[in-house]
Coordinates of C-alpha atoms in Angstrom, one line a residue:
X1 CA -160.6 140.1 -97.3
X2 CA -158.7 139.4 -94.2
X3 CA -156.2 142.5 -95.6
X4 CA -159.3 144.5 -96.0
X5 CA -161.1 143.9 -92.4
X6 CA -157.5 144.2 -90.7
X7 CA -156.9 147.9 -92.2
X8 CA -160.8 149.0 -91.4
X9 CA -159.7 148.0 -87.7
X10 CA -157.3 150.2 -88.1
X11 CA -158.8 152.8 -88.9
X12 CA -161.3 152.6 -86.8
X13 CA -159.0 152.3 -83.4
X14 CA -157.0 155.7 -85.2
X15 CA -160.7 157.8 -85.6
X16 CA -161.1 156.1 -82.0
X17 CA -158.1 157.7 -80.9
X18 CA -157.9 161.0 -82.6
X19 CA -161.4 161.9 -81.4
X20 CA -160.3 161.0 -77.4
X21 CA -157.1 163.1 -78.3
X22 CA -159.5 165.8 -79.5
X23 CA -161.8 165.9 -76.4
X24 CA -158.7 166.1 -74.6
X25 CA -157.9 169.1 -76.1
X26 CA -161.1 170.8 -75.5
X27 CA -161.1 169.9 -71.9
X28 CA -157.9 171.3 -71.6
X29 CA -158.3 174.5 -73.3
X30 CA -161.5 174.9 -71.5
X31 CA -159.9 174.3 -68.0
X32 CA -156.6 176.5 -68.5
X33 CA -159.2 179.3 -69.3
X34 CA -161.5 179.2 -66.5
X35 CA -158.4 178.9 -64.3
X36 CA -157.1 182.1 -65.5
X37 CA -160.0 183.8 -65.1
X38 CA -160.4 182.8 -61.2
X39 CA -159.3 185.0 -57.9
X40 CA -157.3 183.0 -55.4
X41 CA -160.3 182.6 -53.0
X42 CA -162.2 181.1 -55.9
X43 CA -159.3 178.8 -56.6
X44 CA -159.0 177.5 -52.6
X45 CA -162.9 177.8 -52.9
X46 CA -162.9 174.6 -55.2
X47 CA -160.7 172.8 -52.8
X48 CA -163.1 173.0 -49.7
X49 CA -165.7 170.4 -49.7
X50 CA -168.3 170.2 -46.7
X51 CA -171.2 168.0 -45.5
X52 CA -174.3 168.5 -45.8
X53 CA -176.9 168.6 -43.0
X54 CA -178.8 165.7 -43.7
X55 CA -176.5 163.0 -42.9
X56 CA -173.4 162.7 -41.0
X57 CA -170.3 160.7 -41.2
X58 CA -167.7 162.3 -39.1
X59 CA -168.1 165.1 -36.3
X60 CA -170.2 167.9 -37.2
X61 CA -168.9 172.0 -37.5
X62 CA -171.6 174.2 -37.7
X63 CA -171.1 176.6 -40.3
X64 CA -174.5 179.3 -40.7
X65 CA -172.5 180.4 -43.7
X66 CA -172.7 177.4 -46.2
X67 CA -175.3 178.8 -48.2
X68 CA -173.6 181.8 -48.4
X69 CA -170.2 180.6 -49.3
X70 CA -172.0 178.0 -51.8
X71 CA -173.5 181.4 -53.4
X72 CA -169.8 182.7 -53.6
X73 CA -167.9 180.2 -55.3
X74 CA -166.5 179.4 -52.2
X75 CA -167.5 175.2 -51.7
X76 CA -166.4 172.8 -54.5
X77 CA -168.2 169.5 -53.7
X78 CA -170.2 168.4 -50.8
X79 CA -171.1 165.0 -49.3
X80 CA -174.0 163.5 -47.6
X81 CA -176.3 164.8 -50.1
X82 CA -178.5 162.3 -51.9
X83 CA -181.8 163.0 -53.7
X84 CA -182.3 165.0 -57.0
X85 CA -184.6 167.4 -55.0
X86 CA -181.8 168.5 -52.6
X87 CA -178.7 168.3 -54.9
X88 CA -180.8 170.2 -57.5
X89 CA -181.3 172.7 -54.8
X90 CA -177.4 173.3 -54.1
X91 CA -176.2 172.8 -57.5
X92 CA -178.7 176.2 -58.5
X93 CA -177.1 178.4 -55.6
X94 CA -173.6 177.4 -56.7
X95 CA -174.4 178.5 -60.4
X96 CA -175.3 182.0 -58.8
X97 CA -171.8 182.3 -58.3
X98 CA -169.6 184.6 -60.4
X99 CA -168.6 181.2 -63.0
X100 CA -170.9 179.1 -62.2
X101 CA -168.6 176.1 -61.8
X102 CA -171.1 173.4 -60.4
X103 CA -170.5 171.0 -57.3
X104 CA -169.4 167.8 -57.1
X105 CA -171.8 165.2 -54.8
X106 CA -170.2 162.5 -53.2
X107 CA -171.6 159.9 -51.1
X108 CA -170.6 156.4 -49.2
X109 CA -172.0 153.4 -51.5
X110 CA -170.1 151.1 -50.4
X111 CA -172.6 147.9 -51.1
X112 CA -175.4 149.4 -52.6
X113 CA -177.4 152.3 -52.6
X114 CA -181.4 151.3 -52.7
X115 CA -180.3 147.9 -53.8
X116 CA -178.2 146.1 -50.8
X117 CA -175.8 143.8 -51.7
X118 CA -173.6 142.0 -49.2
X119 CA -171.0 143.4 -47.5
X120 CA -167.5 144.1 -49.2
X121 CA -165.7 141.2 -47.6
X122 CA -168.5 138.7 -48.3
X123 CA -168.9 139.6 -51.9
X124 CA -164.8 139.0 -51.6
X125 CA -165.1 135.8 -50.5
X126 CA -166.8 134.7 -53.3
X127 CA -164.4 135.1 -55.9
X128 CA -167.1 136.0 -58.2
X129 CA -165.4 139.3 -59.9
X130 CA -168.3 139.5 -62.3
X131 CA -170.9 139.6 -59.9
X132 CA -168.9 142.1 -57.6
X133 CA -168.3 144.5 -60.7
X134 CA -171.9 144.0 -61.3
X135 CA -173.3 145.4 -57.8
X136 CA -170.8 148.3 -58.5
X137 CA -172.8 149.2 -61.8
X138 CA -176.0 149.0 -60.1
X139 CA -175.3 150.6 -57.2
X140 CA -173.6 153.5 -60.0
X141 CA -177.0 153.2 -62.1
X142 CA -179.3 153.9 -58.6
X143 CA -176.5 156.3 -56.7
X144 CA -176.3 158.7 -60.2
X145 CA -180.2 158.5 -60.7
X146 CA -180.4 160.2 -57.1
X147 CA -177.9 162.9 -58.1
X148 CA -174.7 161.5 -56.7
X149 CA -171.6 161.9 -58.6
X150 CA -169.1 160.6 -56.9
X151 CA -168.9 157.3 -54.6
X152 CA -166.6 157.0 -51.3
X153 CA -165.3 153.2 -52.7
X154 CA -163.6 151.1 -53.3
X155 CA -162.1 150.6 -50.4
X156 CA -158.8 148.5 -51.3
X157 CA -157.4 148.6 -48.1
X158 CA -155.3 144.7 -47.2
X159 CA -156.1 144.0 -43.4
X160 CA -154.6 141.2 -41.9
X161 CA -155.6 142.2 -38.3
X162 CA -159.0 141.3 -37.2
X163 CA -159.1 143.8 -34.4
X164 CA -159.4 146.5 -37.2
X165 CA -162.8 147.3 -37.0
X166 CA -163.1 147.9 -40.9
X167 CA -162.2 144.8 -42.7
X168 CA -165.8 144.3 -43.7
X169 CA -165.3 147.2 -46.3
X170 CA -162.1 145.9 -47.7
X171 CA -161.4 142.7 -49.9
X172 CA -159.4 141.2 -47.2
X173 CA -155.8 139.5 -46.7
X174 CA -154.4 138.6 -50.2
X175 CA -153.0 141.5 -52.5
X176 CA -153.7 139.5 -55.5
X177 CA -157.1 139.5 -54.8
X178 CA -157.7 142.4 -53.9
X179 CA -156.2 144.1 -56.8
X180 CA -158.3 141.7 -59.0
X181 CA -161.1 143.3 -56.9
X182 CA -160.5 147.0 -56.6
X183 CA -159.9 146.7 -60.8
X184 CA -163.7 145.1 -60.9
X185 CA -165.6 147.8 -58.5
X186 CA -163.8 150.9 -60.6
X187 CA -164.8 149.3 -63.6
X188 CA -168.2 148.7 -62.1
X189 CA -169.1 152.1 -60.6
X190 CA -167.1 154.0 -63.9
X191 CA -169.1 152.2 -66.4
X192 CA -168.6 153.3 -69.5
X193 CA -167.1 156.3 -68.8
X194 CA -167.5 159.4 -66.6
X195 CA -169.6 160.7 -69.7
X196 CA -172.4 159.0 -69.2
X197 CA -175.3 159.6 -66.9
X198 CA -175.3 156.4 -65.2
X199 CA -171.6 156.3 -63.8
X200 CA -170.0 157.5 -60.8
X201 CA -166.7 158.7 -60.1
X202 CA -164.5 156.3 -58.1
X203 CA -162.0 156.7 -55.3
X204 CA -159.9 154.7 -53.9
X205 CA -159.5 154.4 -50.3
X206 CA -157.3 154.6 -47.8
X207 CA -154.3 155.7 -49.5
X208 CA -152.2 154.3 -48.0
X209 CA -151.9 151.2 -45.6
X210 CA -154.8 152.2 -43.3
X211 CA -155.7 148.5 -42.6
X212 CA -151.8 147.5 -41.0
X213 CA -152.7 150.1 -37.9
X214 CA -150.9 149.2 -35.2
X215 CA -152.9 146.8 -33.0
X216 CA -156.0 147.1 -35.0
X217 CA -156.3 150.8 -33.6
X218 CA -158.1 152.5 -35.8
X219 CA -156.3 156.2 -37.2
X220 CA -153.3 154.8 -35.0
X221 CA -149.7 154.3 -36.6
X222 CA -148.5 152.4 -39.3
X223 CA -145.0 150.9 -39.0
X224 CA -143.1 149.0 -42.1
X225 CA -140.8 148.1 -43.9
X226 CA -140.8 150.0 -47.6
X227 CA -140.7 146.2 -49.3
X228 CA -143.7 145.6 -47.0
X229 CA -145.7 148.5 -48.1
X230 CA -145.1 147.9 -52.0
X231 CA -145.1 144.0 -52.3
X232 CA -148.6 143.9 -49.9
X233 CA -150.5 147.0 -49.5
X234 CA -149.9 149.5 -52.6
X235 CA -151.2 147.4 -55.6
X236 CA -154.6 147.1 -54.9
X237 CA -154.2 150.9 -55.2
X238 CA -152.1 151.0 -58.2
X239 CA -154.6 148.1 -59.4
X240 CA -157.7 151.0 -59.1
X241 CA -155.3 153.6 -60.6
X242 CA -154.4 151.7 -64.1
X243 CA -158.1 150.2 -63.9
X244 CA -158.8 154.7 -64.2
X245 CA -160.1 155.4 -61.0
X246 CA -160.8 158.9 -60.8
X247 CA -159.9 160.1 -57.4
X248 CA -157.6 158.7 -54.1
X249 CA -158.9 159.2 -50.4
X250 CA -155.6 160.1 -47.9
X251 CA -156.0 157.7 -44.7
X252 CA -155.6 158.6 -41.3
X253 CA -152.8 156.9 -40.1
X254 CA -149.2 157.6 -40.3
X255 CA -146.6 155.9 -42.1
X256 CA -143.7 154.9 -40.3
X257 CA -144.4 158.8 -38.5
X258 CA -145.7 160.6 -41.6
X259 CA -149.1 161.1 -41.5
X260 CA -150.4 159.7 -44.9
X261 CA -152.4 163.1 -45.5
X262 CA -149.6 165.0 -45.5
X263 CA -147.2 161.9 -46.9
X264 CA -145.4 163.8 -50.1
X265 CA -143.8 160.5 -50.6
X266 CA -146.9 158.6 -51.1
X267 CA -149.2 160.9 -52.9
X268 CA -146.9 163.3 -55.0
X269 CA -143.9 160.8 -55.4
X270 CA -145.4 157.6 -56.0
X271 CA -149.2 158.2 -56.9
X272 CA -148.7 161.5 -59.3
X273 CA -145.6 160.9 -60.2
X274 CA -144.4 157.3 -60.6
X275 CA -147.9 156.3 -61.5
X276 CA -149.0 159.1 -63.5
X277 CA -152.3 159.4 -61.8
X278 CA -154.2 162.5 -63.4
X279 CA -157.1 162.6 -61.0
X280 CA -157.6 164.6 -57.6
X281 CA -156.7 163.1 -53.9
X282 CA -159.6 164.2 -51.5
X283 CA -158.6 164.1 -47.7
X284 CA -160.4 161.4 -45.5
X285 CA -163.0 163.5 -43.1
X286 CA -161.1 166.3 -41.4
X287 CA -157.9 164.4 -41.8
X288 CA -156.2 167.6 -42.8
X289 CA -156.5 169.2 -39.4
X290 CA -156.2 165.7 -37.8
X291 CA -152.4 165.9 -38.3
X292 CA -152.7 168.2 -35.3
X293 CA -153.8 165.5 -33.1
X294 CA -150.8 163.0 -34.3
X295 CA -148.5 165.9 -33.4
X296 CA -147.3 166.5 -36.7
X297 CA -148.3 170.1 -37.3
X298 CA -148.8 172.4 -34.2
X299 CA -152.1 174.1 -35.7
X300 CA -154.4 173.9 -38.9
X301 CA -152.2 176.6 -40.9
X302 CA -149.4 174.4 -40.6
X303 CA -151.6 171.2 -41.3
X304 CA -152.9 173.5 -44.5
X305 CA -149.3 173.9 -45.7
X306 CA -148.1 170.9 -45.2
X307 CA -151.3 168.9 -46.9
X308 CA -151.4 171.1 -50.3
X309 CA -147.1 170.5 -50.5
X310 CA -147.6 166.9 -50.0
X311 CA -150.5 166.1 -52.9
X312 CA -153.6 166.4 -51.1
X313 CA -155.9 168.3 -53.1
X314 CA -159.6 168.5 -51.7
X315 CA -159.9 169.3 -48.0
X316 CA -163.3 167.4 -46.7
X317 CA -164.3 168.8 -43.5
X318 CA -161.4 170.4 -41.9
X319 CA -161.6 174.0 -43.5
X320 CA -157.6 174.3 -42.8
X321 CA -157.4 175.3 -46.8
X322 CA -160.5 177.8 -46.7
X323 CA -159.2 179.4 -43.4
X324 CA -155.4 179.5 -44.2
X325 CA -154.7 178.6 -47.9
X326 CA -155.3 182.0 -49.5
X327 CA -152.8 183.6 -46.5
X328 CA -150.3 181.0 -47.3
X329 CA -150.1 181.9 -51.4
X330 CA -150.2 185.7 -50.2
X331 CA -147.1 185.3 -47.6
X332 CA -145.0 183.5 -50.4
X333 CA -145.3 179.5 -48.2
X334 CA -147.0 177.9 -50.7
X335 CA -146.2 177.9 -54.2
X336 CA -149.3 179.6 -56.7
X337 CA -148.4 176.3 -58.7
X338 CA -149.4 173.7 -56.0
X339 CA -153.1 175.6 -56.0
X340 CA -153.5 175.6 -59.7
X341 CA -152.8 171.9 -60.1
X342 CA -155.0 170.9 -57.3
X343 CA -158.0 173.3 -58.6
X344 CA -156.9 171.6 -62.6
X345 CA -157.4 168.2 -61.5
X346 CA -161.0 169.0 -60.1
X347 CA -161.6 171.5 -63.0
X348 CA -160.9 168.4 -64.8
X349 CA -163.0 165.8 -63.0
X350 CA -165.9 168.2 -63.2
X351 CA -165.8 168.8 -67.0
X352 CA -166.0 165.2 -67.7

């Protein structure tokens, strides 16, 4: 009996696996077609994400073209945008576009959405992982119901500083912790899968070492030691990337003079490539023209070409990519390649 409930296993966890395998295949064929079938603009178009203009989180542009370049194919996910009413709205004037490639929604839930839980760092400090991956489901099960797709946490930042005015969004001091922790909120806001109605995509934020700014400073500096970086402030991340997070938010600061938005080291070297991550790295708000102000880049073009040869896929805000991207391809700076895998990862994100 034991022989015979041992090989069913088995062939359960193989059907299991071929028919993963299998979607995997559709997805992919589906993806590489619609890719070829897109125009450059169209391509950069699913890069540029914008606010709405019902909520704010960051300084406003006016733009009296959204609409119109929502109509074109031109906007690939917006934030700020809660309510089946209004995302309803958007999502039918981006399917009047030539291939109707829908929008993605994100939003800030960072502890709760209708349902307030507490902050964060107090939910931290009470060890409790269940109950913390617990308020992630419900806020997923409330934040999806009002047409949000994609949630702005968890942030997995380590701060050690108390001048840092964020710490109440993080999981505090101890790495351990606050890997155990970011693993528990993915799980929590992922659910079952990106499938299913009631989950939310994750991402995990600030990649990478926002929280050691110099002095507490806020979008200041970051200055380390490499052992310092990967023994205290990159697992959390990694822990949110094996737990199948399914995007990364750049931070503001610089690392040891690199801004992190335009940090090829951190998001191409050690995120896509020593940790395999298949998902899409959205920019913090206008952190891709921001690289301007650490004196990094002298304008946005620049701050365009150095963001998309670094990693960073989805420009929130700064509209460096939708200003100077297609320009960049045409002129021969930026390799075709870099767009397509940017535009695949979303492609990807949206089909699931």
């Amino acid at each position: 009996m034991k022989q015979g409930s041992l090989l069913v296993a088995l062939l359960f966890i193989v059907s299991l696996a071929s028919a993963q395998q299998s979607r995997e295949a559709q997805m992919n064929l589906f993806v590489e077609s619609l890719l070829k079938k897109m125009t450059l603009e169209e391509k950069v178009g699913q890069l540029n994400q914008y606010n709405g203009d019902l909520a704010f989180t960051g300084p406003v542009t006016m733009d009296k073209d959204k609409i119109g370049q929502i109509r074109r194919g031109m906007v690939g996910s917006m934030l700020n945008v809660t309510g089946v009413e209004h995302t309803r709205e958007l999502q039918k004037i981006a399917l009047q576009s030539r291939l109707k490639i829908p929008m993605l929604f994100g939003q800030d839930v960072i502890h709760g959405f209708r349902t307030t839980f507490p902050i964060p760092l107090a939910e931290a400090a009470s060890w409790d992982l269940e109950a913390i991956e617990l308020s992630a489901r419900i806020a997923a099960i409330e934040a999806s119901a009002a047409g949000v797709h994609w949630t702005f946490a968890p942030m997995v930042d380590i701060s050690r500083d108390p001048r840092w005015g964020r710490v109440m969004e993080g999981a505090g001091e101890d790495t351990y912790l606050g890997s155990l922790i970011a693993r528990a909120r993915v799980k929590g806001f992922q659910g079952k899968g990106l499938g299913y109605t009631d989950a939310v995509m994750a991402c995990a934020k600030h990649f990478a070492a926002y929280g050691a700014a110099i002095g507490g400073r806020d979008y200041n500096s970051v200055d380390m030691s490499l052992r310092t970086l990967w023994e205290i402030y990159l697992p959390p991340f990694k822990a949110a990337a094996d737990a199948g997070a399914a995007t990364f938010m750049n931070s503001f600061n610089d690392i040891n003079g690199v801004p992190a938005t335009g940090n090829r080291y951190i998001q191409r070297d050690i995120l896509k490539g020593k940790w395999k991550f298949t998902g899409f790295v959205v920019s913090d708000w206008g952190s891709i023209g921001e690289m301007v102000n650490h004196g990094y880049v002298a304008n946005n073009k620049e701050a365009a070409y150095v963001a998309i040869n670094a990693g960073s896929d989805m420009d929130m805000e700064s509209r460096s990519y939708r200003d100077y991207l297609v320009q960049l391809v045409r002129d021969g700076k930026v390799k075709m390649e870099l767009v397509d895998d940017a535009v695949r990862r979303i492609l990807r994100k949206k089909y699931e």
